[in-house]
Amino acid sequence: MERLSSEDFSFIFKRDNIPQALINKGRVLHIAKNTIIASPGDLPNELYYVCKGSLHAYEYSTKGNERIVAILDEGSIFWETCFLFQVPIPYYFKTTKDSHLISIKHSDLINLLASDLSVTLSILQSLTKKLLTQMYLTDELLHYNTEWRICNLLIVIAENYGLEEDAKVKLDTNITQQFMSNLLGINRVTTVRVIQKLKRMKLIDFTNGYYYIRDIQRLEDYQAGLLFSS
């Protein structure tokens, strides 16, 4: 079981170290893009492993604004807590790509937890990542300003989806200003203002539908400086 580091605690979940013994117990489901597979209050009948594709977990505020709470990419599992103890699901879950999910029945998971230590440790590791991620994100919300959080969001996306291209880092995934706002739970007008500022400072570009970070180190240095600004 590999050690976790602070880089594991982000809103993007992938490569959850799931043993083949657990995956082999499941059945493959083919789910089309933009399919809502669960809503708040549902009781899960199966544990899911993302074999291919991606999903968003999200909720709506009392004003009707969407807030994305997690991105579940290939290699991640979800609903482990709700599934094990039959707790109602707190969020909507929707595929953002055509996805292949492996579903595992409750009885199969319980039997493996009782007989296979690697499965038990993998579930515990996944739960730990999700718990500590929420702690990190709460700390970020309480102690850092919006501009710092947007810079951090761009850096995290670069770590997960970045491609080196012409001495820049291309964020090779579909990102809109509304998407950033939904992830951070902030007003879109604020997001637009910060993004325009970062463009003027030549820290980022937007070309052919993709964001580019011109120099990761410069962006990180600028972000660090925000901690000391008033």
PDB file of C-alpha atoms in Angstrom, residues 158 162-172 211-216:
ATOM      1  CA  ALA A 158      -2.308  21.127 -14.364  1.00  0.00           C
ATOM      2  CA  GLY A 162      -1.432  19.119 -17.845  1.00  0.00           C
ATOM      3  CA  LEU A 163       0.493  18.537 -21.088  1.00  0.00           C
ATOM      4  CA  GLU A 164       3.767  20.236 -21.987  1.00  0.00           C
ATOM      5  CA  GLU A 165       3.268  22.179 -25.204  1.00  0.00           C
ATOM      6  CA  ASP A 166       5.457  24.955 -26.636  1.00  0.00           C
ATOM      7  CA  ALA A 167       7.094  25.668 -23.262  1.00  0.00           C
ATOM      8  CA  LYS A 168       3.659  26.043 -21.680  1.00  0.00           C
ATOM      9  CA  VAL A 169       1.377  23.660 -19.790  1.00  0.00           C
ATOM     10  CA  LYS A 170      -1.872  22.936 -21.599  1.00  0.00           C
ATOM     11  CA  LEU A 171      -4.797  22.088 -19.306  1.00  0.00           C
ATOM     12  CA  ASP A 172      -6.044  19.237 -21.452  1.00  0.00           C
ATOM     13  CA  TYR A 211      -6.293  27.185 -20.892  1.00  0.00           C
ATOM     14  CA  TYR A 212      -2.495  27.290 -20.841  1.00  0.00           C
ATOM     15  CA  ILE A 213      -0.247  28.101 -17.906  1.00  0.00           C
ATOM     16  CA  ARG A 214       2.693  29.996 -19.331  1.00  0.00           C
ATOM     17  CA  ASP A 215       5.030  29.146 -16.450  1.00  0.00           C
ATOM     18  CA  ILE A 216       3.962  26.954 -13.527  1.00  0.00           C
TER      19      ILE A 216
END
